[in-house]
C-alpha positions in Angstrom: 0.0 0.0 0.0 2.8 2.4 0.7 4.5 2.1 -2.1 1.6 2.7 -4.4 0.6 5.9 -2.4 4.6 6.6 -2.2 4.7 6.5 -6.2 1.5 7.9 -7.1 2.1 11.2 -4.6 5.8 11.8 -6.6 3.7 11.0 -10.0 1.3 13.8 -9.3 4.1 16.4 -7.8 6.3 16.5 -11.1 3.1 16.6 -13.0 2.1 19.8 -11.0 -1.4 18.9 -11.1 -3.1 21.0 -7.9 -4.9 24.2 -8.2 -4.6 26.8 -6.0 -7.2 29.4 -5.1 -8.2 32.6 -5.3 -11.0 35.6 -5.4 -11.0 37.3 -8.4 -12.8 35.4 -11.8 -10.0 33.1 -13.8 -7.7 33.0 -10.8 -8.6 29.5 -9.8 -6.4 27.8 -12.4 -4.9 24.4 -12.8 -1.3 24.0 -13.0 -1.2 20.9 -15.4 -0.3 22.4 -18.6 2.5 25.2 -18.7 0.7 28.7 -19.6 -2.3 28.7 -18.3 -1.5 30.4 -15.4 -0.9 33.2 -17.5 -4.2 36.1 -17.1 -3.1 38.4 -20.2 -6.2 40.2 -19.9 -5.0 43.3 -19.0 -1.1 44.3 -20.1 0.3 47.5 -19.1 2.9 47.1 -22.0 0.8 46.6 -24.4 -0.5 49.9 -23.8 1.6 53.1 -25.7 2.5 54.8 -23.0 4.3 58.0 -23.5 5.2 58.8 -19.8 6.3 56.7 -17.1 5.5 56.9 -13.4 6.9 55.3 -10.5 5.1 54.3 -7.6 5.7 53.3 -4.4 3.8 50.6 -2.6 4.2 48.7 1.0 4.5 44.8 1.2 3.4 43.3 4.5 5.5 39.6 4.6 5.0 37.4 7.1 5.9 33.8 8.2 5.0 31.3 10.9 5.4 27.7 11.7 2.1 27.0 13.2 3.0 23.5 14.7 0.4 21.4 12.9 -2.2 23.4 15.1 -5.2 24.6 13.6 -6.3 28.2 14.4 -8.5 28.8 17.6 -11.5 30.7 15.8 -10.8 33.3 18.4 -7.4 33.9 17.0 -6.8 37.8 16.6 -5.4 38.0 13.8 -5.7 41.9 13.7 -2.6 43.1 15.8 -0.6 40.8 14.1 -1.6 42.5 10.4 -1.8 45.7 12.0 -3.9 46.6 8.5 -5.2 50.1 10.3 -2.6 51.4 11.8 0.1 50.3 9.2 -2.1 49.4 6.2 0.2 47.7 3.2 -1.0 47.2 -0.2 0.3 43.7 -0.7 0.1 40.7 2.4 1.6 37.7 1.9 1.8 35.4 4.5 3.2 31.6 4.6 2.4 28.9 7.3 4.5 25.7 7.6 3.4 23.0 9.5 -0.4 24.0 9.0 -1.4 20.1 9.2 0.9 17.7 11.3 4.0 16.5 9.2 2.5 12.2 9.3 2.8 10.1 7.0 -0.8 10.1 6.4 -0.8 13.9 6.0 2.3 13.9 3.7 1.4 10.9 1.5 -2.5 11.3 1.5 -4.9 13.5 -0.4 -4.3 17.5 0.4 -7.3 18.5 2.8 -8.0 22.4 2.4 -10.2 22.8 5.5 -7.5 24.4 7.5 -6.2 26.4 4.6 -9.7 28.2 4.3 -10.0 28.8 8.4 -6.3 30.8 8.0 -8.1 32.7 4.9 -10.7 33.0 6.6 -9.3 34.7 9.5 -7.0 36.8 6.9 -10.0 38.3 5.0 -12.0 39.5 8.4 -8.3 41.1 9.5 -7.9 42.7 6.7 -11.5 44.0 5.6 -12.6 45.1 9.0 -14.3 48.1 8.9 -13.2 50.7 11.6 -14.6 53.8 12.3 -13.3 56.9 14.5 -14.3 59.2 16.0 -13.6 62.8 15.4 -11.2 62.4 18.6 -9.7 59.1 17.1 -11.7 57.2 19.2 -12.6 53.7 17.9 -16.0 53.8 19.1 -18.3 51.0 17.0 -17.2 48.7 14.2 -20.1 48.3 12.9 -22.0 52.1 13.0 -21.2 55.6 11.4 -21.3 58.5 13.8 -23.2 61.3 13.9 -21.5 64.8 13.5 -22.5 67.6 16.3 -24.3 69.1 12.3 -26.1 65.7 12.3 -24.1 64.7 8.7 -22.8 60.7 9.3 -19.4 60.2 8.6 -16.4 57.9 9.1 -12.4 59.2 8.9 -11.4 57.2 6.3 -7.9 57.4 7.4 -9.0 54.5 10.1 -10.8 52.7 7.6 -9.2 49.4 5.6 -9.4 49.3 2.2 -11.1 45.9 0.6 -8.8 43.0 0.4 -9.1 40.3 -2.0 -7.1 37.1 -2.5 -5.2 36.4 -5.4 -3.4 33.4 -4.3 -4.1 31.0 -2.0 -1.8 27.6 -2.1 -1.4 25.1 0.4 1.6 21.7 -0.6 1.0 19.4 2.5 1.9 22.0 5.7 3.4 24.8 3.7 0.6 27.4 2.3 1.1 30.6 1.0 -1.7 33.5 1.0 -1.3 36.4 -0.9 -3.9 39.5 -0.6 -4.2 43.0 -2.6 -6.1 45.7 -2.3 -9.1 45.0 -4.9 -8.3 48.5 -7.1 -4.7 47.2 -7.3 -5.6 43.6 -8.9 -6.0 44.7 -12.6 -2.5 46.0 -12.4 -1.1 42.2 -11.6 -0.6 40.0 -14.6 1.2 36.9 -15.3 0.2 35.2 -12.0 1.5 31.8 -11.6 2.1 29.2 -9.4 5.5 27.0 -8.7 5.6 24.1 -5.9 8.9 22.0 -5.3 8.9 19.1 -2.5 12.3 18.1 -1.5 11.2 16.2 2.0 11.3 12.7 2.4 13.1 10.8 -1.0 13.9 14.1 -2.0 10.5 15.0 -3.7 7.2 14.7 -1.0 5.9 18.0 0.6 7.0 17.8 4.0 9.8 20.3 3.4 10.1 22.4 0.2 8.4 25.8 -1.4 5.4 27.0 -2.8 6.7 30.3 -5.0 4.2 32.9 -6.2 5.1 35.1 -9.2 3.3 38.0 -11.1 4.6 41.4 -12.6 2.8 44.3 -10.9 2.9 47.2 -13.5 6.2 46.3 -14.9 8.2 44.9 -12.2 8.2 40.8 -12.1 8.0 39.9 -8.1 8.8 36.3 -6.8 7.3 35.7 -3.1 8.7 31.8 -2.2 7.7 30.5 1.1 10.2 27.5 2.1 10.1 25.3 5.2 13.9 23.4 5.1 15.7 20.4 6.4 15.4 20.7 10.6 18.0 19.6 12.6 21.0 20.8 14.7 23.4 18.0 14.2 26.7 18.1 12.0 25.9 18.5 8.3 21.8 19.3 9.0 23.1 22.6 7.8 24.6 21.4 4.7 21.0 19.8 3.8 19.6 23.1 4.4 22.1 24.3 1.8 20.8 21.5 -0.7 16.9 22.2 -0.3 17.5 25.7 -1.0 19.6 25.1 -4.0 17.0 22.3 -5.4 14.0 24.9 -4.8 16.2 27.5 -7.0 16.5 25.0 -9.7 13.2 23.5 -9.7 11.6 26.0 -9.6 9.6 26.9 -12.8 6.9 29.1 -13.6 5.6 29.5 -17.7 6.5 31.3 -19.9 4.4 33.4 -22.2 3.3 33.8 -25.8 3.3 37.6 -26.0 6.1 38.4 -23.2 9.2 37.2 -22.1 8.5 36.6 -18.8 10.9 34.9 -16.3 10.7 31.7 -15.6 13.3 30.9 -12.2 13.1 32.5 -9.2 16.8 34.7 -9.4 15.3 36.0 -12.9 12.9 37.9 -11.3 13.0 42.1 -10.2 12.2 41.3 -6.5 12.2 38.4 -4.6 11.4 37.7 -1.0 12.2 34.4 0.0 11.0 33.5 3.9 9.7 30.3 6.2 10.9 28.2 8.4 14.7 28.0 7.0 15.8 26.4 10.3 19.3 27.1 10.2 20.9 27.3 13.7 23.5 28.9 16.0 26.6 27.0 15.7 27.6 27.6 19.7 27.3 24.6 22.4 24.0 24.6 23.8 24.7 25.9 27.2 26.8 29.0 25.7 24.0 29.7 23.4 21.5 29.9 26.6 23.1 31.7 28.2 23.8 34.7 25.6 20.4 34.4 24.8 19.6 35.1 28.9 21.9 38.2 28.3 19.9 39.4 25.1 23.7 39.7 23.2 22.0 39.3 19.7 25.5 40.0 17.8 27.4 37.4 19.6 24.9 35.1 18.3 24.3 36.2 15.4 27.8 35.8 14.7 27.4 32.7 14.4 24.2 32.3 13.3 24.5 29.8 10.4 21.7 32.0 7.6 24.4 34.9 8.1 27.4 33.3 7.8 25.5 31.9 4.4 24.5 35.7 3.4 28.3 36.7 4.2 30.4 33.9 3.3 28.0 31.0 1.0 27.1 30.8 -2.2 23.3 29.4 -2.0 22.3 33.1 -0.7 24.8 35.2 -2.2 23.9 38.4 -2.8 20.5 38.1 -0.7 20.2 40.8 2.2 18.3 40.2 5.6 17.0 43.4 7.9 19.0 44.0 11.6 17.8 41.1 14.0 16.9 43.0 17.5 14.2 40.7 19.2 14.7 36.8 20.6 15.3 33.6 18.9 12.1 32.3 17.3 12.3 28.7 18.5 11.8 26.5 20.1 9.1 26.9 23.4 7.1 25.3 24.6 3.5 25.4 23.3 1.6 28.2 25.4 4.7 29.2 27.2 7.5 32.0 27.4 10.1 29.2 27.9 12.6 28.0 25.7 12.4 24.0 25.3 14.6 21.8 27.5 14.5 25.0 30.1 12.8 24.8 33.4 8.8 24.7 32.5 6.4 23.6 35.0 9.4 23.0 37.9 10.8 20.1 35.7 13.4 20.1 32.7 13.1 17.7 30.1 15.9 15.6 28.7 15.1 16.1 25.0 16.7 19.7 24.3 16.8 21.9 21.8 19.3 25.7 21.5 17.0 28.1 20.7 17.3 29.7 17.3 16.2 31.9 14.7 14.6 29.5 12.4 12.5 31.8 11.2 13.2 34.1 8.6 12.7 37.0 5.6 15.4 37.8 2.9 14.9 39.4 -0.1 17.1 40.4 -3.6 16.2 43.3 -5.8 17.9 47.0 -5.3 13.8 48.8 -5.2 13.1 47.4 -1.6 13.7 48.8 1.3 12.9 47.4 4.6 10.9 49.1 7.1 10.5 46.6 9.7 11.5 43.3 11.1 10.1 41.8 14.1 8.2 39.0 15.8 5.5 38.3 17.4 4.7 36.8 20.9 1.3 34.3 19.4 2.4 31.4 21.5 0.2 28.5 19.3 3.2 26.7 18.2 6.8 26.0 19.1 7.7 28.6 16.7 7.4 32.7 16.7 5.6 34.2 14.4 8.1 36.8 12.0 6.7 39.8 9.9 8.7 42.7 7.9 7.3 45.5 5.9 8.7 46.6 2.7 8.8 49.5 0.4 8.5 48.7 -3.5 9.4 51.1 -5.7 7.7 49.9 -9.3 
């Protein structure tokens, strides 16, 4: 039996034969045959445009191992998003671990009930209506106020624009979600798809990428949400090393009849690559703690093993990552403030585990900037939750 499901799950991954989801009419499109991810419906180049423009937009990124727990339905998603006091243009957020990495899970048919309670929670984040009061007050979400002339008004500098999904793809635990603002969509062509498993024989989902690609004006982006090889042991790192480099040559979006579009991830204007990377501090455990304790972020970050890769490698040459000032993102216990193998509950466990930044955003392309890059304290999972806001000039 294993064998059969073992064959027929690789069969179906190189054929690239899942859909993935989304709002807008002749998004939901298969990925079987190369090109018909392509929406040419509306083409800024193919316009004659006499005068360019640039324009600057924000990019809200975010990524969080979730543990293989599904969200609590009171989940507030809201601070994390921050959509009305920071509002973005572009959110794109990736999950790993969104179903339990199992056999069953990995090797079975792809279940999209979690995927749609994550959406679901995405879309009433980011369409909530807010209204203020003249003071700034948020006074009713639901109700206009009444001006001392008796006119009914809401500051529309509280209030979210309409969000709409453009992507939503889930490969076993990893799933990406990718939202715009609804007057923004007609502006994004050449959306397309690209999913690479490099877990278990080198090819199932439990560990690999889902990549998003579509030229916004004209400027190609490349959003690929990873979850790498774990583990903390010599040589883990150089697996890490190897996942990345397969998801960099795998990867392959279409091509098109009436454009050449790029077709790799590197080819692209901007790309933001983030997930679960898991690389690790390479410091014995005890030293590690106890910097950590201290808060001495540059000692450890000197050896971190995803800097000394941005520094010295040659899988993320070139790539940048923002200044690191808040804790290691892993590994705690579930519903806690401590680090795993530390003193939870007045007993230690044997199992341990250095905590780390496994969780990560990095981008190429010279018209980003970085605003911010920090983490959240959501204590679902094992992991940390990580976000960054970008500016895009296009």
């Amino acid at each position: 039996m294993w064998p059969r499901l073992v064959a027929n799950k690789i069969l179906k991954t190189r054929l690239g034969s899942h859909n993935f989801v989304a709002d807008f009419p002749g998004d939901e499109t298969s990925l079987d045959a190369p090109g018909l991810n392509d929406h040419e419906s509306f083409n800024p180049k193919s316009l004659n445009i006499h005068h360019k423009h640039t324009y600057t937009y924000k990019v809200f990124v975010s990524t969080w191992n979730v543990g293989g727990v599904a969200p609590p339905q009171d989940l507030n998603m809201e601070d994390w998003l921050d959509a009305c006091n920071t509002p973005c243009d572009i959110y794109v957020l990736g999950f790993q671990e969104v179903i339990p990495l199992i056999a069953t899970n990995v090797l079975g048919r792809e279940n999209g009930k979690t995927s749609t309670k994550w959406n679901c929670l995405i879309r009433e984040a980011l369409n909530k209506k807010i209204y203020r009061s003249r003071d700034g007050q948020i006074e009713n979400e639901v109700s206009l106020f009444t001006d001392e002339d008796g006119s009914r008004w809401c500051n529309m500098a509280g209030h979210q624009e309409s969000f709409g999904c453009i992507v939503s793809k889930q490969m076993v635990g990893i799933l990406m979600s990718v939202w715009v603002r609804s007057e923004l969509r007609p502006y994004i062509t050449h959306l397309s798809v690209s999913y690479v498993g490099c877990g278990i024989m080198g090819c199932l989902g439990n560990k690999g990428s889902v990549s998003v690609r579509f030229e916004l004006h004209e400027m190609s982006f490349c959003f690929v949400c990873t979850h790498l090889a774990s583990g903390d042991k010599e040589g883990d790192k150089r697996h890490r090393n190897l996942n990345a480099t397969q998801i960099f040559s795998r990867t392959i979006f279409p091509g098109g009849s009436s454009i050449d579009l790029p077709r790799k991830i590197l080819d692209h204007d901007q790309v933001i690559l983030f997930g679960d990377l898991n690389y690790r501090i390479s410091l014995p455990e005890a030293r590690t703690r106890l910097l950590v304790d201290k808060t001495e972020w540059n000692a450890l970050l000197r050896n971190d093993q995803l800097r000394t890769e941005l520094m010295d490698g040659q899988v993320f040459e070139g790539w940048h990552e923002g200044k690191i000032n808040f804790s290691p993102t892993y590994k705690y216990y579930p519903n806690s403030d401590v680090y795993y193998g530390g003193d939870h509950q007045g007993k230690k466990d044997k199992k341990r585990h250095a905590p780390a930044w496994c969780d990560r955003i990095i981008w190429l392309g010279d018209r980003l900037k970085q605003q911010l890059y920090t983490r959240g304290e959501v204590k679902l999972s094992d992991h940390r939750p990580v976000k960054a806001i970008f500016t895009a000039q296009v």
